[in-house]
mmCIF file of C-alpha atoms and ligand atoms in Angstrom:
data_model
loop_
_atom_site.group_PDB
_atom_site.id
_atom_site.type_symbol
_atom_site.label_atom_id
_atom_site.label_comp_id
_atom_site.label_asym_id
_atom_site.label_seq_id
_atom_site.Cartn_x
_atom_site.Cartn_y
_atom_site.Cartn_z
ATOM 1 C CA UNK A 269 -1.061 5.995 23.968
ATOM 2 C CA UNK A 270 -2.911 4.216 21.168
ATOM 3 C CA UNK A 271 -4.471 6.516 18.604
ATOM 4 C CA UNK A 272 -8.189 5.889 19.058
ATOM 5 C CA UNK A 273 -11.189 7.155 17.059
ATOM 6 C CA UNK A 274 -11.162 10.857 16.303
ATOM 7 C CA UNK A 275 -7.531 11.159 17.308
ATOM 8 C CA UNK A 276 -6.437 9.140 14.274
ATOM 9 C CA UNK A 277 -4.766 11.208 11.570
ATOM 10 C CA UNK A 278 -3.471 8.384 9.374
ATOM 11 C CA UNK A 279 -5.107 4.963 9.255
ATOM 12 C CA UNK A 280 -3.709 2.299 6.959
ATOM 13 C CA UNK A 281 -5.363 -1.086 6.519
ATOM 14 C CA UNK A 282 -4.151 -4.092 4.611
ATOM 15 C CA UNK A 283 -1.572 -2.216 2.549
ATOM 16 C CA UNK A 284 0.135 -4.283 -0.162
ATOM 17 C CA UNK A 285 2.935 -3.132 -2.450
ATOM 18 C CA UNK A 286 5.218 -5.027 -4.801
ATOM 19 C CA UNK A 287 8.087 -4.595 -7.214
ATOM 20 C CA UNK A 288 6.948 -6.952 -9.968
ATOM 21 C CA UNK A 289 6.976 -10.394 -8.345
ATOM 22 C CA UNK A 290 8.663 -9.124 -5.180
ATOM 23 C CA UNK A 291 5.955 -8.528 -2.580
ATOM 24 C CA UNK A 292 7.637 -5.953 -0.322
ATOM 25 C CA UNK A 293 4.685 -4.817 1.851
ATOM 26 C CA UNK A 294 2.208 -7.496 2.888
ATOM 27 C CA UNK A 295 -1.063 -6.497 4.491
ATOM 28 C CA UNK A 296 0.320 -3.721 6.702
ATOM 29 C CA UNK A 297 -2.111 -1.925 9.015
ATOM 30 C CA UNK A 298 -1.056 0.975 11.183
ATOM 31 C CA UNK A 299 -2.185 4.317 12.511
ATOM 32 C CA UNK A 300 -0.750 7.665 13.536
ATOM 33 C CA UNK A 301 -2.605 9.988 15.874
ATOM 34 C CA UNK A 302 -2.673 13.768 15.846
ATOM 35 C CA UNK A 303 0.517 15.140 17.426
ATOM 36 C CA UNK A 304 1.829 11.606 17.799
ATOM 37 C CA UNK A 305 5.223 10.206 16.862
ATOM 38 C CA UNK A 306 4.991 6.624 15.618
ATOM 39 C CA UNK A 307 8.012 4.535 14.660
ATOM 40 C CA UNK A 308 8.344 1.616 12.278
ATOM 41 C CA UNK A 309 11.451 -0.380 13.048
ATOM 42 C CA UNK A 310 12.915 -3.268 11.130
ATOM 43 C CA UNK A 311 16.085 -4.582 9.564
ATOM 44 C CA UNK A 312 17.451 -3.806 6.145
ATOM 45 C CA UNK A 313 14.969 -4.978 3.510
ATOM 46 C CA UNK A 314 12.024 -5.340 5.918
ATOM 47 C CA UNK A 315 9.879 -3.116 3.673
ATOM 48 C CA UNK A 316 10.025 0.183 5.560
ATOM 49 C CA UNK A 317 10.989 2.362 2.606
ATOM 50 C CA UNK A 318 8.466 0.586 0.402
ATOM 51 C CA UNK A 319 5.763 1.348 2.962
ATOM 52 C CA UNK A 320 6.570 5.075 2.717
ATOM 53 C CA UNK A 321 6.762 4.903 -1.084
ATOM 54 C CA UNK A 322 3.306 3.327 -1.150
ATOM 55 C CA UNK A 323 1.905 5.943 1.248
ATOM 56 C CA UNK A 324 3.205 8.784 -0.914
ATOM 57 C CA UNK A 325 2.122 7.261 -4.218
ATOM 58 C CA UNK A 326 5.663 6.733 -5.469
ATOM 59 C CA UNK A 327 4.713 3.072 -5.820
ATOM 60 C CA UNK A 328 1.243 1.694 -6.603
ATOM 61 C CA UNK A 329 -0.410 -0.088 -3.698
ATOM 62 C CA UNK A 330 -3.581 -1.879 -2.656
ATOM 63 C CA UNK A 331 -5.366 -1.524 0.651
ATOM 64 C CA UNK A 332 -6.976 1.360 2.490
ATOM 65 C CA UNK A 333 -5.331 4.654 3.360
ATOM 66 C CA UNK A 334 -7.346 7.201 5.349
ATOM 67 C CA UNK A 335 -6.071 10.655 6.243
ATOM 68 C CA UNK A 336 -8.085 12.737 8.684
ATOM 69 C CA UNK A 337 -11.005 10.311 8.261
ATOM 70 C CA UNK A 338 -11.060 10.598 4.458
ATOM 71 C CA UNK A 339 -9.963 7.897 2.042
ATOM 72 C CA UNK A 340 -6.913 8.611 -0.097
ATOM 73 C CA UNK A 341 -8.202 6.792 -3.157
ATOM 74 C CA UNK A 342 -5.192 6.787 -5.429
ATOM 75 C CA UNK A 343 -2.200 8.334 -3.769
ATOM 76 C CA UNK A 344 0.113 10.210 -6.115
ATOM 77 C CA UNK A 345 3.052 12.387 -5.116
ATOM 78 C CA UNK A 346 1.119 15.567 -6.050
ATOM 79 C CA UNK A 347 -2.020 14.460 -4.223
ATOM 80 C CA UNK A 348 0.029 13.526 -1.190
ATOM 81 C CA UNK A 349 1.542 17.004 -0.961
ATOM 82 C CA UNK A 350 -1.886 18.559 -1.442
ATOM 83 C CA UNK A 351 -3.317 16.426 1.359
ATOM 84 C CA UNK A 352 -0.552 17.519 3.691
ATOM 85 C CA UNK A 353 1.844 14.590 3.747
ATOM 86 C CA UNK A 354 5.514 15.478 3.495
ATOM 87 C CA UNK A 355 8.347 12.975 3.070
ATOM 88 C CA UNK A 356 11.903 13.389 4.345
ATOM 89 C CA UNK A 357 13.494 10.840 2.021
ATOM 90 C CA UNK A 358 16.236 8.360 2.741
ATOM 91 C CA UNK A 359 19.704 9.847 2.134
ATOM 92 C CA UNK A 360 18.179 13.337 2.211
ATOM 93 C CA UNK A 361 18.152 14.046 -1.543
ATOM 94 C CA UNK A 362 19.025 17.723 -1.266
ATOM 95 C CA UNK A 363 19.884 19.922 -4.209
ATOM 96 C CA UNK A 364 23.552 19.964 -3.401
ATOM 97 C CA UNK A 365 24.616 23.052 -5.323
ATOM 98 C CA UNK A 366 21.732 25.110 -3.956
ATOM 99 C CA UNK A 367 22.017 27.019 -0.703
ATOM 100 C CA UNK A 368 20.621 25.784 2.580
ATOM 101 C CA UNK A 369 18.034 28.560 2.477
ATOM 102 C CA UNK A 370 16.875 27.672 -1.028
ATOM 103 C CA UNK A 371 16.675 23.968 -0.170
ATOM 104 C CA UNK A 372 14.458 24.883 2.774
ATOM 105 C CA UNK A 373 12.301 27.124 0.580
ATOM 106 C CA UNK A 374 11.763 24.239 -1.849
ATOM 107 C CA UNK A 375 9.712 22.554 0.856
ATOM 108 C CA UNK A 376 7.253 25.464 0.671
ATOM 109 C CA UNK A 377 7.168 25.494 -3.126
ATOM 110 C CA UNK A 378 3.465 24.619 -3.394
ATOM 111 C CA UNK A 379 2.601 27.332 -0.860
ATOM 112 C CA UNK A 380 4.144 30.139 -2.928
ATOM 113 C CA UNK A 381 1.355 32.185 -4.498
ATOM 114 C CA UNK A 382 -1.189 30.656 -2.090
ATOM 115 C CA UNK A 383 0.216 32.271 1.032
ATOM 116 C CA UNK A 384 1.982 35.530 1.738
ATOM 117 C CA UNK A 385 5.727 35.748 1.357
ATOM 118 C CA UNK A 386 5.814 36.951 4.983
ATOM 119 C CA UNK A 387 4.229 33.706 6.220
ATOM 120 C CA UNK A 388 6.795 31.640 4.378
ATOM 121 C CA UNK A 389 9.654 33.829 5.611
ATOM 122 C CA UNK A 390 8.311 33.426 9.126
ATOM 123 C CA UNK A 391 8.420 29.628 8.723
ATOM 124 C CA UNK A 392 11.964 29.902 7.422
ATOM 125 C CA UNK A 393 12.919 31.784 10.581
ATOM 126 C CA UNK A 394 11.245 29.017 12.581
ATOM 127 C CA UNK A 395 13.450 26.415 10.854
ATOM 128 C CA UNK A 396 16.602 28.339 11.727
ATOM 129 C CA UNK A 397 15.343 28.555 15.318
ATOM 130 C CA UNK A 398 14.775 24.791 15.361
ATOM 131 C CA UNK A 399 18.198 24.142 13.827
ATOM 132 C CA UNK A 400 20.467 26.955 15.064
ATOM 133 C CA UNK A 401 23.500 25.147 13.609
ATOM 134 C CA UNK A 402 22.192 26.121 10.160
ATOM 135 C CA UNK A 403 22.005 29.873 10.798
ATOM 136 C CA UNK A 404 25.584 30.622 9.780
ATOM 137 C CA UNK A 405 25.336 28.257 6.820
ATOM 138 C CA UNK A 406 22.150 29.684 5.282
ATOM 139 C CA UNK A 407 23.935 30.829 2.127
ATOM 140 C CA UNK A 408 26.267 27.816 1.834
ATOM 141 C CA UNK A 409 25.703 25.185 -0.844
ATOM 142 C CA UNK A 410 24.142 22.123 0.775
ATOM 143 C CA UNK A 411 27.016 19.900 -0.392
ATOM 144 C CA UNK A 412 29.458 21.764 1.864
ATOM 145 C CA UNK A 413 27.575 20.745 5.019
ATOM 146 C CA UNK A 414 28.250 17.751 7.243
ATOM 147 C CA UNK A 415 25.887 14.768 6.986
ATOM 148 C CA UNK A 416 24.167 15.791 10.214
ATOM 149 C CA UNK A 417 23.572 19.334 9.017
ATOM 150 C CA UNK A 418 22.321 18.063 5.669
ATOM 151 C CA UNK A 419 19.826 15.899 7.542
ATOM 152 C CA UNK A 420 18.669 18.993 9.438
ATOM 153 C CA UNK A 421 18.089 20.749 6.109
ATOM 154 C CA UNK A 422 16.116 17.752 4.819
ATOM 155 C CA UNK A 423 13.916 17.743 7.929
ATOM 156 C CA UNK A 424 13.495 21.518 7.732
ATOM 157 C CA UNK A 425 12.517 21.231 4.070
ATOM 158 C CA UNK A 426 9.886 18.652 5.038
ATOM 159 C CA UNK A 427 8.520 20.908 7.761
ATOM 160 C CA UNK A 428 8.433 23.930 5.418
ATOM 161 C CA UNK A 429 5.506 22.215 3.682
ATOM 162 C CA UNK A 430 3.586 22.681 6.962
ATOM 163 C CA UNK A 431 2.500 19.044 6.685
ATOM 164 C CA UNK A 432 -0.268 17.436 8.678
ATOM 165 C CA UNK A 433 1.907 14.332 8.674
ATOM 166 C CA UNK A 434 5.675 14.202 8.356
ATOM 167 C CA UNK A 435 7.049 10.902 7.021
ATOM 168 C CA UNK A 436 10.723 10.245 7.691
ATOM 169 C CA UNK A 437 12.851 7.543 6.092
ATOM 170 C CA UNK A 438 15.907 6.553 8.167
ATOM 171 C CA UNK A 439 16.784 10.113 9.228
ATOM 172 C CA UNK A 440 19.425 8.888 11.680
ATOM 173 C CA UNK A 441 21.346 6.681 9.256
ATOM 174 C CA UNK A 442 25.097 7.192 9.452
ATOM 175 C CA UNK A 443 24.949 10.083 11.931
ATOM 176 C CA UNK A 444 27.171 10.519 14.990
ATOM 177 C CA UNK A 445 25.575 9.935 18.424
ATOM 178 C CA UNK A 446 25.680 13.624 19.379
ATOM 179 C CA UNK A 447 23.961 14.629 16.133
ATOM 180 C CA UNK A 448 21.361 11.906 16.650
ATOM 181 C CA UNK A 449 20.672 13.302 20.111
ATOM 182 C CA UNK A 450 20.276 16.801 18.673
ATOM 183 C CA UNK A 451 17.903 15.677 15.940
ATOM 184 C CA UNK A 452 15.809 13.575 18.333
ATOM 185 C CA UNK A 453 15.555 16.619 20.612
ATOM 186 C CA UNK A 454 14.344 18.771 17.745
ATOM 187 C CA UNK A 455 11.803 16.157 16.654
ATOM 188 C CA UNK A 456 10.474 15.972 20.210
ATOM 189 C CA UNK A 457 10.145 19.759 20.135
ATOM 190 C CA UNK A 458 8.143 19.800 16.884
ATOM 191 C CA UNK A 459 5.963 16.973 18.167
ATOM 192 C CA UNK A 460 5.179 19.076 21.255
ATOM 193 C CA UNK A 461 4.205 21.868 18.880
ATOM 194 C CA UNK A 462 1.596 19.501 17.402
ATOM 195 C CA UNK A 463 3.415 17.808 14.532
ATOM 196 C CA UNK A 464 2.414 14.208 13.707
ATOM 197 C CA UNK A 465 5.334 12.062 12.579
ATOM 198 C CA UNK A 466 5.737 8.561 11.154
ATOM 199 C CA UNK A 467 9.410 7.641 11.291
ATOM 200 C CA UNK A 468 10.947 4.485 9.853
ATOM 201 C CA UNK A 469 14.339 3.551 11.253
ATOM 202 C CA UNK A 470 16.807 0.749 11.698
ATOM 203 C CA UNK A 471 18.140 2.539 14.785
ATOM 204 C CA UNK A 472 15.476 1.064 17.053
ATOM 205 C CA UNK A 473 17.101 2.170 20.263
ATOM 206 C CA UNK A 474 17.034 5.833 19.267
ATOM 207 C CA UNK A 475 13.484 5.959 17.922
ATOM 208 C CA UNK A 476 11.925 3.889 20.693
ATOM 209 C CA UNK A 477 13.056 6.684 23.026
ATOM 210 C CA UNK A 478 11.200 9.268 20.914
ATOM 211 C CA UNK A 479 8.040 7.552 19.667
ATOM 212 C CA UNK A 480 4.878 6.935 21.676
ATOM 213 C CA UNK A 481 4.097 3.746 19.746
ATOM 214 C CA UNK A 482 5.963 1.546 17.337
ATOM 215 C CA UNK A 483 5.513 -1.236 14.821
ATOM 216 C CA UNK A 484 8.087 -3.895 14.016
ATOM 217 C CA UNK A 485 8.300 -4.961 10.363
ATOM 218 C CA UNK A 486 9.835 -8.182 9.144
ATOM 219 C CA UNK A 487 9.686 -9.445 5.552
ATOM 220 C CA UNK A 488 6.974 -6.930 4.621
ATOM 221 C CA UNK A 489 4.665 -7.639 7.569
ATOM 222 C CA UNK A 490 3.999 -6.012 10.919
ATOM 223 C CA UNK A 491 5.033 -8.683 13.404
ATOM 224 C CA UNK A 492 4.743 -6.669 16.607
ATOM 225 C CA UNK A 493 3.229 -3.379 17.720
ATOM 226 C CA UNK A 494 2.540 -1.459 20.880
ATOM 227 C CA UNK A 495 3.709 1.366 23.118
ATOM 228 C CA UNK A 496 7.396 2.063 22.459
ATOM 229 C CA UNK A 497 8.262 1.532 26.121
ATOM 230 C CA UNK A 498 6.646 -1.930 26.033
ATOM 231 C CA UNK A 499 8.412 -2.926 22.823
ATOM 232 C CA UNK A 500 11.716 -1.717 24.238
ATOM 233 C CA UNK A 501 11.272 -4.284 27.039
ATOM 234 C CA UNK A 502 10.123 -7.091 24.731
ATOM 235 C CA UNK A 503 12.771 -9.844 24.778
ATOM 236 C CA UNK A 504 12.375 -10.636 21.051
ATOM 237 C CA UNK A 505 12.721 -6.954 20.124
ATOM 238 C CA UNK A 506 15.695 -6.593 22.441
ATOM 239 C CA UNK A 507 17.481 -9.542 20.924
ATOM 240 C CA UNK A 508 16.787 -8.608 17.308
ATOM 241 C CA UNK A 509 16.991 -4.816 17.382
ATOM 242 C CA UNK A 510 18.500 -3.592 20.630
ATOM 243 C CA UNK A 511 21.544 -5.826 20.777
ATOM 244 C CA UNK A 512 19.993 -7.805 23.642
ATOM 245 C CA UNK A 513 21.004 -5.124 26.170
ATOM 246 C CA UNK A 514 19.135 -5.040 29.446
ATOM 247 C CA UNK A 515 19.325 -1.306 30.189
ATOM 248 C CA UNK A 516 16.619 1.226 29.216
ATOM 249 C CA UNK A 517 16.139 1.845 25.499
ATOM 250 C CA UNK A 518 16.046 5.591 26.059
ATOM 251 C CA UNK A 519 19.004 7.879 25.563
HETATM 252 P P1 LIG B 711 16.403 -0.390 4.033
HETATM 253 O O1 LIG B 711 16.639 -0.162 5.461
HETATM 254 O O2 LIG B 711 17.506 -1.084 3.321
HETATM 255 O O3 LIG B 711 15.905 0.824 3.305
HETATM 256 P P2 LIG B 711 13.687 -1.326 4.012
HETATM 257 O O4 LIG B 711 13.108 -1.918 5.244
HETATM 258 O O5 LIG B 711 13.361 0.091 3.742
HETATM 259 O O6 LIG B 711 15.240 -1.514 4.008
HETATM 260 P P3 LIG B 711 12.759 -1.836 1.383
HETATM 261 O O7 LIG B 711 13.785 -0.949 0.737
HETATM 262 O O8 LIG B 711 11.377 -1.346 1.465
HETATM 263 O O9 LIG B 711 13.224 -2.248 2.825
HETATM 264 O O10 LIG B 711 12.803 -3.250 0.634
HETATM 265 C C1 LIG B 711 11.825 -4.257 0.867
HETATM 266 C C2 LIG B 711 12.041 -5.391 -0.132
HETATM 267 O O11 LIG B 711 11.811 -4.931 -1.452
HETATM 268 C C3 LIG B 711 13.445 -5.982 -0.116
HETATM 269 O O12 LIG B 711 13.341 -7.358 -0.323
HETATM 270 C C4 LIG B 711 14.105 -5.294 -1.283
HETATM 271 O O13 LIG B 711 15.107 -6.126 -1.829
HETATM 272 C C5 LIG B 711 12.963 -5.147 -2.264
HETATM 273 N N1 LIG B 711 13.123 -3.969 -3.111
HETATM 274 C C6 LIG B 711 13.315 -2.707 -2.717
HETATM 275 N N2 LIG B 711 13.406 -1.863 -3.761
HETATM 276 C C7 LIG B 711 13.249 -2.630 -4.874
HETATM 277 C C8 LIG B 711 13.233 -2.364 -6.278
HETATM 278 N N3 LIG B 711 13.375 -1.118 -6.754
HETATM 279 N N4 LIG B 711 13.059 -3.426 -7.113
HETATM 280 C C9 LIG B 711 12.904 -4.671 -6.641
HETATM 281 N N5 LIG B 711 12.889 -4.997 -5.325
HETATM 282 C C10 LIG B 711 13.073 -3.994 -4.452
#
């Protein structure tokens, strides 16, 4: 399930990003195919968030980023949105006093005026179909929702941009197992509908059950990569990220 040739949506080569003297991403190369879910796993501080910040232009970077076969010369947050990359940020970053519905609509902000109101409303209905738990909370301020529901809003907001590529930063952090299962199920559903996703997570066990391929980051570098099922069986990955358990990484 590698992402060869024309199937590549995102191709990153030799990406470098630093905070002053702190080199946080060191020569990272990776790819995401069309309709593919790719995971980046790694411990706290491995450079996963920095990788996403570099890809979305929140942090300057060096290296090559290609989207749909075209170079992204100088990524900036505005350019990234225009190109069709949407980020679901770490810790959700919702507007807490705004309603669930309005938070979702914010994801489609750049589409307003470009597309009909009906199209955007239709997408909103699609989000409530994907996350039925949100239906009765549509008018509630986001701060009144549980962490799991807030994460659903953050994912829905990301999808409301109709992105070619959805980037997700630790979407499972701090969530209960049942909520994680729900969210993984929904992500599998959107992937089947054609959505490409790059997901960075410390919860390796959960994402290796969802992703087709994965990369392991340590100290800013990719140290391992391959099909998720292969990595889930890799003794070094098991010891470092899966608690050394011998059973399947799925579930
Ligand atoms: P986490 O799971 O904690 O988000 P991560 O894999 O996303 O970890 P990063 O947040 O990308 O890791 O951090 C990579 C490295 O960059 C770490 O050494 C971290 O201390 C450093 N770093 C992150 N943010 C900054 C910053 N704003 N200024 C300086 N150094 C930073």
